[in-house]
Structures are given as C-alpha cells and as structure tokens.
Amino acid sequence: MASETSEQTENETRITDVAIVGAGPAGMTAALYVARAGYRATVLEAYVPGGQLTTIDELENYPGFFGGVNGFDIASSMQKQAERFGVQFMYAQAKSLERYSDRNLFEITTNDEPLWARSVIIASGAKPLKLPQIDSDKLEGKGLSYCATCDGNFYRGKDVMIVGGGDSAITEAIYLSRICRKVYLVHRREDFRAHFWVVERVKHLPNVEIFWNNEVQNVITNDSERIEAVTVRNSKTGEEHTLEVEGLFIAIGAKPESEWAKDAVELDKFGYVKSHDECHTSLKGVFVAGDVRTTPLRQVVTATADGALAAEAAVAYLSE
Ligand SMILES: Cc1cc2nc3c(=O)[nH]c(=O)nc-3n(C[C@H](O)[C@H](O)[C@H](O)COP(=O)(O)OP(=O)(O)OC[C@H]3O[C@@H](n4cnc5c(N)ncnc54)[C@H](O)[C@@H]3O)c2cc1C
C-alpha cells in the first residue's frame, strides 16, 4: 500500500466517483450508466474514443441498425450520449493502479496527471495479434479480418483462408464453413492446440482443407488492392501453394491491455483480467468490462452489456 504524501492531498481535488479506463464500447456504456445513476464518471482514454469500434467499417451484428452502421459513427454517438449526461473524458494512458486502503481510494497513475477514484472500471480492451510477414495496415478492410463472427457474412458463398491453430481459429473455421464455399485452415505446426472435440469436428468438414506446417508467405491483391490469393509455404517440404481466396482471417490470438493493472488485480495466463459474477475482479471496488476480461465472446454487444453490469456493480459498491 502506498503512503500518504502532500502530492496525494493536492490530487484529492481531482477525485471522481468512478474512473473508467478505456473509451471503447464497454467503457463508454459503463460511464453512461454511472452518470445516469447520479455519480461522477471520468473516462481515461489513451488514444481516441471508440477503441476497436473505430476500425469497423460496417458493423452488421449490433442490434437496432437494420442496414449496419459504421463503427466510427456509432463510437462518436456513444461519446456524445455519455457527455450529455455529464461524463468527463480525460486523455492519458493509465500506467498503474493502486489502492489506498486507509481511505478507500484508488490512484491511477498516467503518462500525465494521476486520477483519483472511489471505484474503478477496467475497460481497456484487447488488440488482435497481427501476422508480421504481411502488410496488415494496407490489407485491413480489403479482405483481411481478425474476427469471423464479425466479418464472415461478407464472404458468404466465397473461398476464404483462416490462419491459426488454437480454439478460436478452429471454432472460427467451423463458423466460416457454414457460410463460405471453401475454407483453407492454415497452421504452422503439425497439430492443433485446440480442444479435441472441435479438432475432430473441423477435420471432418467437407469444405475445410487443412494445411499443416504451413505459413503465409505472400498476399496477392487485385487492381482495387483487395485480396485475391494467398501463397502458403510448407516449412518441412518447402512446397508452396497459391490459394485463391477473397478473405483472409487471422486468429493467432490477442493481447489484452491489462499491463497497467497487473499489480492490482488477478490476471489469467494470457493476461486477461479474471472476472467472477461477470464483472467483479479480485480487488474489491475494481470492476471489469469488455474484451479485457475473461469471457467466451468478445463483441461490441457483449462489451456494452458488460459496461452496464460493471457500472451497476460500481454504483452498488459506492452506495454500500
Ligand atoms: C477489425 C475488427 C473488426 C471487428 N468487427 C466487429 C463486428 O463486426 N462486430 C462486433 O460485435 N465486434 C467486432 N469487433 C470486436 C469489437 O470491436 C470489440 O469486441 C469491442 O470493441 C470491445 O470493446 P471494449 O470496450 O472492451 O474494448 P476496445 O474497443 O478495445 O476499447 C478499449 C479502449 O481502451 C483504451 N486503452 C487501452 N489501454 C489503455 C490505457 N492503459 N489507458 C487508457 N486507455 C487505454 C484503448 O485505446 C481503447 O480505446 C471487431 C474488432 C476488430 C479489431
């Protein structure tokens, strides 16, 4: 536990009721619920509000938008809606989280001013891991995706490739096999790291072809810079195949943004914040929402639902 300092006393003027780290859909929903419950909500954001939402060109699976919605547009609406109820946005990157048990206060240090709060909601999200050998920035929105549940529908009846060998890669391959004509599953090793039963299922799907010991070598694009084929190479035999696909799904894992909170709350072996009863962490007064927590589904709709639950829990904690 930290000791009291004069700096600490000075900072107390900046105490908020609930500090929410991350202005993605989870954080902005949490802030909206906290503010509407009559408490002071301060959102701390390292970059721009919206988080991963800002990278979604067309969000098709968020209820209420018949024709889909642009991720950036819905993010900016979420921010305006939160501000309408008095939510404060502060732009800085959280660096650490510490609890002052003698005064029931939390301090979040940042790369700028620290923030003091009676309760904290961790909503700092996660980032999908990228394939280092391809120009991901150029290919995003042109056939490259990190989420079959999100983008699979755009490739209905088409041929696609998915790269990875863990549970998410295999379950996403199964998902894609139901809507796509052909699915190439490319894995750099000889066996999958996924559960036995999903592996058995994917092996028997007639439209899934598995390329073991293969790695993506090169992505070929058409005149509109959209993906039209991907070359893979067998690391044992050196054999190469160029496979015509319109979609390339990367499912090699994600990096949760939890480093800053790791000394305060318990994380699982991948770095996700361990949650129990949906949004509670191992530290009383600190709650978690969205992609950064242990959860079976990471989507906008689950992030917003998590935000509401975490806010309700924080409000209940404050009124204890
Ligand atoms: C390309 C792509 C397409 C997707 N398509 C869909 C789709 O079609 N449908 C769907 O439902 N989902 C989709 N998703 C997933 C969806 O975007 C996420 O599940 C959702 O955004 C998670 O929300 P979140 O608020 O938990 O985290 P995030 O959206 O990751 O937001 C976290 C925020 O926290 C901030 N942050 C991180 N660390 C710190 C720190 N230390 N200090 C301060 N701020 C910090 C980040 O800058 C970010 O703004 C897609 C994701 C990607 C990448």
mmCIF file of C-alpha atoms and ligand atoms in Angstrom:
data_model
loop_
_atom_site.group_PDB
_atom_site.id
_atom_site.type_symbol
_atom_site.label_atom_id
_atom_site.label_comp_id
_atom_site.label_asym_id
_atom_site.label_seq_id
_atom_site.Cartn_x
_atom_site.Cartn_y
_atom_site.Cartn_z
ATOM 1 C CA MET A 1 0.000 0.000 0.000
ATOM 2 C CA ALA A 2 1.227 3.495 -0.788
ATOM 3 C CA SER A 3 1.896 6.073 1.883
ATOM 4 C CA GLU A 4 0.201 9.441 2.103
ATOM 5 C CA THR A 5 2.085 12.372 0.568
ATOM 6 C CA SER A 6 1.392 16.051 0.178
ATOM 7 C CA GLU A 7 1.074 15.401 -3.533
ATOM 8 C CA GLN A 8 -1.680 12.939 -2.720
ATOM 9 C CA THR A 9 -3.630 15.534 -0.727
ATOM 10 C CA GLU A 10 -3.259 18.007 -3.573
ATOM 11 C CA ASN A 11 -4.576 15.432 -6.026
ATOM 12 C CA GLU A 12 -7.683 14.796 -3.968
ATOM 13 C CA THR A 13 -9.331 17.747 -5.663
ATOM 14 C CA ARG A 14 -9.475 15.506 -8.698
ATOM 15 C CA ILE A 15 -11.331 12.622 -7.054
ATOM 16 C CA THR A 16 -14.033 11.098 -9.187
ATOM 17 C CA ASP A 17 -16.626 8.530 -8.110
ATOM 18 C CA VAL A 18 -15.854 6.025 -10.840
ATOM 19 C CA ALA A 19 -12.756 6.085 -13.033
ATOM 20 C CA ILE A 20 -13.281 4.107 -16.217
ATOM 21 C CA VAL A 21 -10.136 3.157 -18.082
ATOM 22 C CA GLY A 22 -10.793 2.834 -21.812
ATOM 23 C CA ALA A 23 -13.301 4.610 -24.039
ATOM 24 C CA GLY A 24 -14.313 1.622 -26.120
ATOM 25 C CA PRO A 25 -17.945 0.448 -26.197
ATOM 26 C CA ALA A 26 -17.544 -1.164 -22.754
ATOM 27 C CA GLY A 27 -16.082 1.956 -21.119
ATOM 28 C CA MET A 28 -18.474 4.432 -22.718
ATOM 29 C CA THR A 29 -21.522 2.337 -21.767
ATOM 30 C CA ALA A 30 -20.231 1.975 -18.209
ATOM 31 C CA ALA A 31 -19.719 5.752 -17.996
ATOM 32 C CA LEU A 32 -23.243 6.435 -19.305
ATOM 33 C CA TYR A 33 -24.786 4.142 -16.676
ATOM 34 C CA VAL A 34 -22.679 5.564 -13.832
ATOM 35 C CA ALA A 35 -23.527 9.160 -14.774
ATOM 36 C CA ARG A 36 -27.242 8.412 -15.178
ATOM 37 C CA ALA A 37 -27.194 6.864 -11.690
ATOM 38 C CA GLY A 38 -26.090 10.257 -10.358
ATOM 39 C CA TYR A 39 -22.375 9.595 -9.805
ATOM 40 C CA ARG A 40 -19.326 11.345 -11.259
ATOM 41 C CA ALA A 41 -17.833 9.289 -14.086
ATOM 42 C CA THR A 42 -14.426 10.032 -15.589
ATOM 43 C CA VAL A 43 -13.219 8.111 -18.622
ATOM 44 C CA LEU A 44 -9.485 7.837 -19.176
ATOM 45 C CA GLU A 45 -8.552 7.170 -22.806
ATOM 46 C CA ALA A 46 -5.049 6.734 -24.231
ATOM 47 C CA TYR A 47 -5.914 7.410 -27.890
ATOM 48 C CA VAL A 48 -9.337 8.210 -29.382
ATOM 49 C CA PRO A 49 -12.782 7.256 -28.050
ATOM 50 C CA GLY A 50 -14.227 4.165 -29.695
ATOM 51 C CA GLY A 51 -11.394 1.678 -29.308
ATOM 52 C CA GLN A 52 -11.637 -1.229 -31.759
ATOM 53 C CA LEU A 53 -15.025 0.114 -32.876
ATOM 54 C CA THR A 54 -13.241 2.807 -34.871
ATOM 55 C CA THR A 55 -11.677 0.098 -37.069
ATOM 56 C CA ILE A 56 -15.012 -1.457 -38.037
ATOM 57 C CA ASP A 57 -16.100 -0.271 -41.438
ATOM 58 C CA GLU A 58 -19.526 -1.855 -41.281
ATOM 59 C CA LEU A 59 -20.901 -3.200 -38.007
ATOM 60 C CA GLU A 60 -23.624 -5.590 -39.090
ATOM 61 C CA ASN A 61 -24.357 -7.521 -35.900
ATOM 62 C CA TYR A 62 -25.220 -4.770 -33.430
ATOM 63 C CA PRO A 63 -28.994 -4.803 -32.901
ATOM 64 C CA GLY A 64 -31.051 -1.845 -33.995
ATOM 65 C CA PHE A 65 -29.182 -0.968 -37.188
ATOM 66 C CA PHE A 66 -31.080 -2.675 -39.985
ATOM 67 C CA GLY A 67 -28.566 -1.766 -42.695
ATOM 68 C CA GLY A 68 -25.466 -1.924 -40.478
ATOM 69 C CA VAL A 69 -23.582 1.050 -39.054
ATOM 70 C CA ASN A 70 -20.100 2.480 -39.396
ATOM 71 C CA GLY A 71 -18.002 1.801 -36.258
ATOM 72 C CA PHE A 72 -16.604 5.323 -36.068
ATOM 73 C CA ASP A 73 -20.098 6.848 -36.321
ATOM 74 C CA ILE A 74 -21.520 4.744 -33.502
ATOM 75 C CA ALA A 75 -18.422 5.459 -31.365
ATOM 76 C CA SER A 76 -18.874 9.190 -31.760
ATOM 77 C CA SER A 77 -22.601 8.870 -30.893
ATOM 78 C CA MET A 78 -21.698 6.882 -27.775
ATOM 79 C CA GLN A 79 -19.295 9.629 -26.684
ATOM 80 C CA LYS A 80 -21.841 12.424 -27.260
ATOM 81 C CA GLN A 81 -24.516 10.435 -25.402
ATOM 82 C CA ALA A 82 -22.176 9.936 -22.414
ATOM 83 C CA GLU A 83 -21.182 13.633 -22.416
ATOM 84 C CA ARG A 84 -24.852 14.615 -22.460
ATOM 85 C CA PHE A 85 -25.165 13.053 -19.006
ATOM 86 C CA GLY A 86 -22.031 14.760 -17.706
ATOM 87 C CA VAL A 87 -19.315 12.139 -18.276
ATOM 88 C CA GLN A 88 -15.828 13.675 -18.293
ATOM 89 C CA PHE A 89 -13.244 12.424 -20.808
ATOM 90 C CA MET A 90 -9.567 12.674 -19.906
ATOM 91 C CA TYR A 91 -6.892 11.825 -22.477
ATOM 92 C CA ALA A 92 -3.924 9.987 -21.000
ATOM 93 C CA GLN A 93 -2.606 6.457 -20.767
ATOM 94 C CA ALA A 94 -3.120 4.581 -17.499
ATOM 95 C CA LYS A 95 0.198 3.265 -16.193
ATOM 96 C CA SER A 96 -0.646 1.706 -12.824
ATOM 97 C CA LEU A 97 -3.450 1.125 -10.358
ATOM 98 C CA GLU A 98 -3.046 1.266 -6.608
ATOM 99 C CA ARG A 99 -5.435 1.131 -3.688
ATOM 100 C CA TYR A 100 -5.130 3.297 -0.589
ATOM 101 C CA SER A 101 -6.942 1.022 1.835
ATOM 102 C CA ASP A 102 -6.962 3.502 4.734
ATOM 103 C CA ARG A 103 -9.141 5.877 2.708
ATOM 104 C CA ASN A 104 -10.910 3.571 0.270
ATOM 105 C CA LEU A 105 -9.416 5.387 -2.675
ATOM 106 C CA PHE A 106 -7.735 4.245 -5.863
ATOM 107 C CA GLU A 107 -4.977 6.065 -7.693
ATOM 108 C CA ILE A 108 -4.426 5.587 -11.395
ATOM 109 C CA THR A 109 -1.077 6.951 -12.493
ATOM 110 C CA THR A 110 -0.868 8.017 -16.135
ATOM 111 C CA ASN A 111 1.679 9.453 -18.540
ATOM 112 C CA ASP A 112 0.206 12.808 -17.457
ATOM 113 C CA GLU A 113 -1.722 13.735 -14.270
ATOM 114 C CA PRO A 114 -2.866 10.966 -11.895
ATOM 115 C CA LEU A 115 -6.570 10.284 -11.403
ATOM 116 C CA TRP A 116 -8.184 9.506 -8.050
ATOM 117 C CA ALA A 117 -11.362 7.486 -7.738
ATOM 118 C CA ARG A 118 -13.594 5.747 -5.213
ATOM 119 C CA SER A 119 -14.133 2.904 -7.642
ATOM 120 C CA VAL A 120 -12.544 1.779 -10.918
ATOM 121 C CA ILE A 121 -13.832 0.008 -14.022
ATOM 122 C CA ILE A 122 -11.182 -1.614 -16.190
ATOM 123 C CA ALA A 123 -12.358 -1.420 -19.812
ATOM 124 C CA SER A 124 -9.056 -1.188 -21.638
ATOM 125 C CA GLY A 125 -9.863 -3.830 -24.264
ATOM 126 C CA ALA A 126 -7.559 -6.023 -26.284
ATOM 127 C CA LYS A 127 -5.738 -5.908 -29.609
ATOM 128 C CA PRO A 128 -5.707 -8.761 -32.135
ATOM 129 C CA LEU A 129 -2.199 -10.068 -32.902
ATOM 130 C CA LYS A 130 -1.076 -9.407 -36.481
ATOM 131 C CA LEU A 131 0.867 -11.606 -38.885
ATOM 132 C CA PRO A 132 4.292 -9.943 -39.016
ATOM 133 C CA GLN A 133 5.077 -11.049 -42.580
ATOM 134 C CA ILE A 134 2.190 -9.181 -44.274
ATOM 135 C CA ASP A 135 1.275 -5.512 -44.579
ATOM 136 C CA SER A 136 -1.770 -5.683 -42.282
ATOM 137 C CA ASP A 137 -2.447 -1.942 -42.247
ATOM 138 C CA LYS A 138 -2.821 -1.919 -46.033
ATOM 139 C CA LEU A 139 -4.984 -5.053 -46.171
ATOM 140 C CA GLU A 140 -7.444 -4.247 -43.369
ATOM 141 C CA GLY A 141 -10.831 -3.523 -44.941
ATOM 142 C CA LYS A 142 -9.579 -5.115 -48.181
ATOM 143 C CA GLY A 143 -10.183 -8.761 -47.270
ATOM 144 C CA LEU A 144 -8.109 -9.076 -44.074
ATOM 145 C CA SER A 145 -10.066 -9.681 -40.878
ATOM 146 C CA TYR A 146 -9.466 -10.723 -37.284
ATOM 147 C CA CYS A 147 -12.980 -11.865 -36.499
ATOM 148 C CA ALA A 148 -15.089 -14.456 -38.337
ATOM 149 C CA THR A 149 -18.210 -13.727 -36.271
ATOM 150 C CA CYS A 150 -17.871 -10.076 -37.255
ATOM 151 C CA ASP A 151 -16.917 -10.276 -40.929
ATOM 152 C CA GLY A 152 -17.716 -13.842 -42.068
ATOM 153 C CA ASN A 153 -21.014 -12.737 -43.581
ATOM 154 C CA PHE A 154 -19.203 -10.539 -46.110
ATOM 155 C CA TYR A 155 -17.711 -13.736 -47.597
ATOM 156 C CA ARG A 156 -20.913 -15.784 -47.861
ATOM 157 C CA GLY A 157 -20.528 -18.355 -50.662
ATOM 158 C CA LYS A 158 -16.893 -17.353 -51.244
ATOM 159 C CA ASP A 159 -13.497 -19.000 -50.583
ATOM 160 C CA VAL A 160 -11.553 -17.864 -47.518
ATOM 161 C CA MET A 161 -8.452 -18.726 -45.517
ATOM 162 C CA ILE A 162 -8.079 -18.773 -41.750
ATOM 163 C CA VAL A 163 -4.690 -18.806 -40.036
ATOM 164 C CA GLY A 164 -4.167 -20.224 -36.530
ATOM 165 C CA GLY A 165 -4.271 -23.420 -34.515
ATOM 166 C CA GLY A 166 -5.931 -22.592 -31.192
ATOM 167 C CA ASP A 167 -9.541 -22.862 -30.079
ATOM 168 C CA SER A 168 -10.590 -19.567 -31.667
ATOM 169 C CA ALA A 169 -9.048 -20.434 -35.049
ATOM 170 C CA ILE A 170 -10.783 -23.809 -35.121
ATOM 171 C CA THR A 171 -14.179 -22.559 -33.923
ATOM 172 C CA GLU A 172 -13.970 -19.682 -36.412
ATOM 173 C CA ALA A 173 -13.112 -22.173 -39.196
ATOM 174 C CA ILE A 174 -16.218 -24.180 -38.258
ATOM 175 C CA TYR A 175 -18.293 -20.982 -38.262
ATOM 176 C CA LEU A 176 -16.940 -19.981 -41.684
ATOM 177 C CA SER A 177 -17.537 -23.484 -43.101
ATOM 178 C CA ARG A 178 -21.273 -22.922 -42.616
ATOM 179 C CA ILE A 179 -21.372 -19.761 -44.722
ATOM 180 C CA CYS A 180 -18.393 -19.926 -47.076
ATOM 181 C CA ARG A 181 -17.888 -22.212 -50.066
ATOM 182 C CA LYS A 182 -14.368 -23.317 -49.152
ATOM 183 C CA VAL A 183 -12.246 -22.706 -46.046
ATOM 184 C CA TYR A 184 -8.468 -23.225 -46.037
ATOM 185 C CA LEU A 185 -7.209 -23.656 -42.489
ATOM 186 C CA VAL A 186 -3.506 -22.862 -42.305
ATOM 187 C CA HIS A 187 -1.464 -23.790 -39.245
ATOM 188 C CA ARG A 188 2.282 -23.577 -38.809
ATOM 189 C CA ARG A 189 2.516 -26.727 -36.679
ATOM 190 C CA GLU A 190 1.602 -30.388 -37.099
ATOM 191 C CA ASP A 191 -1.197 -30.443 -34.539
ATOM 192 C CA PHE A 192 -3.739 -28.001 -33.192
ATOM 193 C CA ARG A 193 -3.670 -26.525 -29.686
ATOM 194 C CA ALA A 194 -7.480 -26.592 -29.599
ATOM 195 C CA HIS A 195 -9.818 -28.941 -27.719
ATOM 196 C CA PHE A 196 -10.063 -32.488 -29.083
ATOM 197 C CA TRP A 197 -13.767 -32.320 -29.959
ATOM 198 C CA VAL A 198 -13.523 -29.122 -32.040
ATOM 199 C CA VAL A 199 -10.463 -30.505 -33.827
ATOM 200 C CA GLU A 200 -12.327 -33.721 -34.667
ATOM 201 C CA ARG A 201 -15.257 -31.691 -35.974
ATOM 202 C CA VAL A 202 -13.187 -29.442 -38.218
ATOM 203 C CA LYS A 203 -11.239 -32.409 -39.635
ATOM 204 C CA HIS A 204 -14.450 -33.968 -40.913
ATOM 205 C CA LEU A 205 -15.978 -30.916 -42.558
ATOM 206 C CA PRO A 206 -16.103 -31.474 -46.322
ATOM 207 C CA ASN A 207 -15.411 -27.850 -47.293
ATOM 208 C CA VAL A 208 -12.473 -27.317 -44.903
ATOM 209 C CA GLU A 209 -8.997 -28.138 -46.163
ATOM 210 C CA ILE A 210 -6.191 -28.120 -43.611
ATOM 211 C CA PHE A 211 -2.643 -27.058 -44.457
ATOM 212 C CA TRP A 212 -0.398 -28.314 -41.612
ATOM 213 C CA ASN A 213 3.150 -26.985 -41.188
ATOM 214 C CA ASN A 214 2.308 -24.083 -43.471
ATOM 215 C CA GLU A 215 2.900 -20.377 -43.110
ATOM 216 C CA VAL A 216 1.578 -17.434 -45.088
ATOM 217 C CA GLN A 217 4.268 -16.223 -47.480
ATOM 218 C CA ASN A 218 2.615 -13.579 -49.550
ATOM 219 C CA VAL A 219 -0.748 -11.915 -50.171
ATOM 220 C CA ILE A 220 -1.743 -11.155 -53.761
ATOM 221 C CA THR A 221 -4.157 -8.278 -54.381
ATOM 222 C CA ASN A 222 -6.175 -7.128 -57.422
ATOM 223 C CA ASP A 223 -6.331 -3.679 -59.024
ATOM 224 C CA SER A 224 -8.559 -2.404 -56.192
ATOM 225 C CA GLU A 225 -5.953 -3.663 -53.703
ATOM 226 C CA ARG A 226 -8.391 -6.307 -52.416
ATOM 227 C CA ILE A 227 -7.082 -9.762 -51.532
ATOM 228 C CA GLU A 228 -7.485 -12.278 -54.369
ATOM 229 C CA ALA A 229 -4.995 -15.024 -53.394
ATOM 230 C CA VAL A 230 -2.591 -16.038 -50.635
ATOM 231 C CA THR A 231 0.601 -18.062 -51.025
ATOM 232 C CA VAL A 232 1.457 -20.512 -48.247
ATOM 233 C CA ARG A 233 4.677 -22.497 -47.810
ATOM 234 C CA ASN A 234 5.221 -25.828 -46.101
ATOM 235 C CA SER A 235 8.095 -25.366 -43.655
ATOM 236 C CA LYS A 236 9.062 -29.085 -43.854
ATOM 237 C CA THR A 237 8.945 -29.716 -47.598
ATOM 238 C CA GLY A 238 9.345 -26.175 -48.949
ATOM 239 C CA GLU A 239 6.297 -26.756 -51.164
ATOM 240 C CA GLU A 240 4.274 -23.640 -51.998
ATOM 241 C CA HIS A 241 0.581 -23.258 -52.860
ATOM 242 C CA THR A 242 -1.175 -20.141 -54.102
ATOM 243 C CA LEU A 243 -4.799 -20.362 -52.994
ATOM 244 C CA GLU A 244 -7.463 -18.107 -54.477
ATOM 245 C CA VAL A 245 -9.361 -16.525 -51.572
ATOM 246 C CA GLU A 246 -11.239 -13.271 -51.066
ATOM 247 C CA GLY A 247 -10.998 -13.288 -47.284
ATOM 248 C CA LEU A 248 -8.019 -13.876 -45.001
ATOM 249 C CA PHE A 249 -8.873 -14.345 -41.317
ATOM 250 C CA ILE A 250 -6.099 -14.139 -38.748
ATOM 251 C CA ALA A 251 -6.840 -15.940 -35.475
ATOM 252 C CA ILE A 252 -3.458 -16.199 -33.795
ATOM 253 C CA GLY A 253 -4.522 -14.586 -30.520
ATOM 254 C CA ALA A 254 -4.983 -11.170 -28.960
ATOM 255 C CA LYS A 255 -3.106 -9.036 -26.491
ATOM 256 C CA PRO A 256 -5.257 -7.798 -23.589
ATOM 257 C CA GLU A 257 -4.444 -4.247 -22.473
ATOM 258 C CA SER A 258 -4.050 -5.135 -18.814
ATOM 259 C CA GLU A 259 -0.367 -4.462 -18.141
ATOM 260 C CA TRP A 260 -1.154 -1.238 -16.233
ATOM 261 C CA ALA A 261 -3.466 -3.080 -13.773
ATOM 262 C CA LYS A 262 -1.449 -6.263 -13.319
ATOM 263 C CA ASP A 263 -0.160 -5.402 -9.827
ATOM 264 C CA ALA A 264 -3.646 -4.690 -8.532
ATOM 265 C CA VAL A 265 -5.913 -7.401 -9.955
ATOM 266 C CA GLU A 266 -5.510 -11.052 -10.827
ATOM 267 C CA LEU A 267 -4.920 -11.921 -14.499
ATOM 268 C CA ASP A 268 -5.166 -15.294 -16.252
ATOM 269 C CA LYS A 269 -2.160 -16.814 -18.043
ATOM 270 C CA PHE A 270 -2.936 -14.869 -21.234
ATOM 271 C CA GLY A 271 -3.180 -11.530 -19.405
ATOM 272 C CA TYR A 272 -6.997 -11.211 -19.333
ATOM 273 C CA VAL A 273 -8.420 -9.780 -16.095
ATOM 274 C CA LYS A 274 -10.018 -12.644 -14.181
ATOM 275 C CA SER A 275 -13.701 -11.893 -13.651
ATOM 276 C CA HIS A 276 -16.265 -13.560 -11.439
ATOM 277 C CA ASP A 277 -20.026 -12.851 -11.341
ATOM 278 C CA GLU A 278 -19.489 -11.243 -14.784
ATOM 279 C CA CYS A 279 -17.731 -8.023 -13.800
ATOM 280 C CA HIS A 280 -16.045 -8.407 -10.396
ATOM 281 C CA THR A 281 -12.230 -8.586 -10.155
ATOM 282 C CA SER A 282 -10.031 -9.947 -7.367
ATOM 283 C CA LEU A 283 -9.891 -6.435 -5.815
ATOM 284 C CA LYS A 284 -12.939 -5.002 -4.084
ATOM 285 C CA GLY A 285 -14.106 -1.759 -5.691
ATOM 286 C CA VAL A 286 -12.469 -2.575 -9.030
ATOM 287 C CA PHE A 287 -14.686 -3.947 -11.799
ATOM 288 C CA VAL A 288 -14.006 -5.104 -15.344
ATOM 289 C CA ALA A 289 -15.897 -4.951 -18.633
ATOM 290 C CA GLY A 290 -15.424 -5.914 -22.273
ATOM 291 C CA ASP A 291 -12.642 -7.597 -24.202
ATOM 292 C CA VAL A 292 -10.058 -7.233 -21.434
ATOM 293 C CA ARG A 293 -11.865 -9.689 -19.157
ATOM 294 C CA THR A 294 -12.096 -13.473 -19.209
ATOM 295 C CA THR A 295 -15.195 -14.094 -21.325
ATOM 296 C CA PRO A 296 -16.278 -16.553 -24.014
ATOM 297 C CA LEU A 297 -17.322 -13.864 -26.532
ATOM 298 C CA ARG A 298 -15.645 -10.584 -27.437
ATOM 299 C CA GLN A 299 -18.036 -8.414 -29.433
ATOM 300 C CA VAL A 300 -19.485 -4.897 -29.330
ATOM 301 C CA VAL A 301 -22.784 -6.159 -27.954
ATOM 302 C CA THR A 302 -21.089 -8.100 -25.131
ATOM 303 C CA ALA A 303 -18.800 -5.137 -24.373
ATOM 304 C CA THR A 304 -21.752 -2.758 -23.982
ATOM 305 C CA ALA A 305 -23.656 -5.280 -21.848
ATOM 306 C CA ASP A 306 -20.554 -5.723 -19.684
ATOM 307 C CA GLY A 307 -20.236 -1.950 -19.318
ATOM 308 C CA ALA A 308 -23.779 -1.703 -17.946
ATOM 309 C CA LEU A 309 -23.196 -4.574 -15.493
ATOM 310 C CA ALA A 310 -19.876 -3.164 -14.276
ATOM 311 C CA ALA A 311 -21.461 0.271 -13.779
ATOM 312 C CA GLU A 312 -24.320 -1.211 -11.750
ATOM 313 C CA ALA A 313 -21.799 -3.114 -9.610
ATOM 314 C CA ALA A 314 -19.702 0.027 -9.070
ATOM 315 C CA VAL A 315 -22.795 2.033 -8.093
ATOM 316 C CA ALA A 316 -23.859 -0.708 -5.655
ATOM 317 C CA TYR A 317 -20.335 -0.716 -4.175
ATOM 318 C CA LEU A 318 -20.360 3.086 -3.737
ATOM 319 C CA SER A 319 -23.723 3.060 -2.043
ATOM 320 C CA GLU A 320 -22.698 0.305 0.392
HETATM 321 C C1 LIG B 1 -11.153 -5.145 -37.247
HETATM 322 C C2 LIG B 1 -12.186 -5.502 -36.196
HETATM 323 C C3 LIG B 1 -13.482 -5.746 -36.600
HETATM 324 C C4 LIG B 1 -14.455 -6.061 -35.635
HETATM 325 N N1 LIG B 1 -15.728 -6.276 -36.061
HETATM 326 C C5 LIG B 1 -16.699 -6.495 -35.141
HETATM 327 C C6 LIG B 1 -18.058 -6.673 -35.555
HETATM 328 O O1 LIG B 1 -18.392 -6.631 -36.744
HETATM 329 N N2 LIG B 1 -18.984 -6.894 -34.586
HETATM 330 C C7 LIG B 1 -18.679 -6.945 -33.253
HETATM 331 O O2 LIG B 1 -19.583 -7.107 -32.431
HETATM 332 N N3 LIG B 1 -17.389 -6.803 -32.839
HETATM 333 C C8 LIG B 1 -16.402 -6.584 -33.740
HETATM 334 N N4 LIG B 1 -15.100 -6.442 -33.341
HETATM 335 C C9 LIG B 1 -14.793 -6.602 -31.907
HETATM 336 C C10 LIG B 1 -15.215 -5.362 -31.110
HETATM 337 O O3 LIG B 1 -14.727 -4.204 -31.727
HETATM 338 C C11 LIG B 1 -14.690 -5.496 -29.689
HETATM 339 O O4 LIG B 1 -15.197 -6.673 -29.109
HETATM 340 C C12 LIG B 1 -15.103 -4.290 -28.834
HETATM 341 O O5 LIG B 1 -14.671 -3.073 -29.401
HETATM 342 C C13 LIG B 1 -14.535 -4.425 -27.431
HETATM 343 O O6 LIG B 1 -14.845 -3.276 -26.716
HETATM 344 P P1 LIG B 1 -14.035 -2.828 -25.408
HETATM 345 O O7 LIG B 1 -14.636 -1.538 -24.991
HETATM 346 O O8 LIG B 1 -13.990 -3.946 -24.462
HETATM 347 O O9 LIG B 1 -12.529 -2.629 -25.882
HETATM 348 P P2 LIG B 1 -11.876 -1.749 -27.027
HETATM 349 O O10 LIG B 1 -12.801 -1.492 -28.144
HETATM 350 O O11 LIG B 1 -10.583 -2.440 -27.317
HETATM 351 O O12 LIG B 1 -11.587 -0.346 -26.312
HETATM 352 C C14 LIG B 1 -10.625 -0.235 -25.308
HETATM 353 C C15 LIG B 1 -10.152 1.216 -25.214
HETATM 354 O O13 LIG B 1 -9.243 1.316 -24.122
HETATM 355 C C16 LIG B 1 -8.152 2.158 -24.471
HETATM 356 N N5 LIG B 1 -6.991 1.802 -23.649
HETATM 357 C C17 LIG B 1 -6.247 0.651 -23.696
HETATM 358 N N6 LIG B 1 -5.274 0.685 -22.773
HETATM 359 C C18 LIG B 1 -5.394 1.885 -22.132
HETATM 360 C C19 LIG B 1 -4.669 2.501 -21.076
HETATM 361 N N7 LIG B 1 -3.627 1.902 -20.485
HETATM 362 N N8 LIG B 1 -5.050 3.734 -20.672
HETATM 363 C C20 LIG B 1 -6.122 4.362 -21.253
HETATM 364 N N9 LIG B 1 -6.841 3.824 -22.255
HETATM 365 C C21 LIG B 1 -6.483 2.587 -22.687
HETATM 366 C C22 LIG B 1 -7.942 1.872 -25.954
HETATM 367 O O14 LIG B 1 -7.258 2.943 -26.602
HETATM 368 C C23 LIG B 1 -9.388 1.704 -26.435
HETATM 369 O O15 LIG B 1 -9.924 2.934 -26.878
HETATM 370 C C24 LIG B 1 -14.103 -6.132 -34.248
HETATM 371 C C25 LIG B 1 -12.792 -5.879 -33.860
HETATM 372 C C26 LIG B 1 -11.836 -5.567 -34.819
HETATM 373 C C27 LIG B 1 -10.413 -5.298 -34.391
#
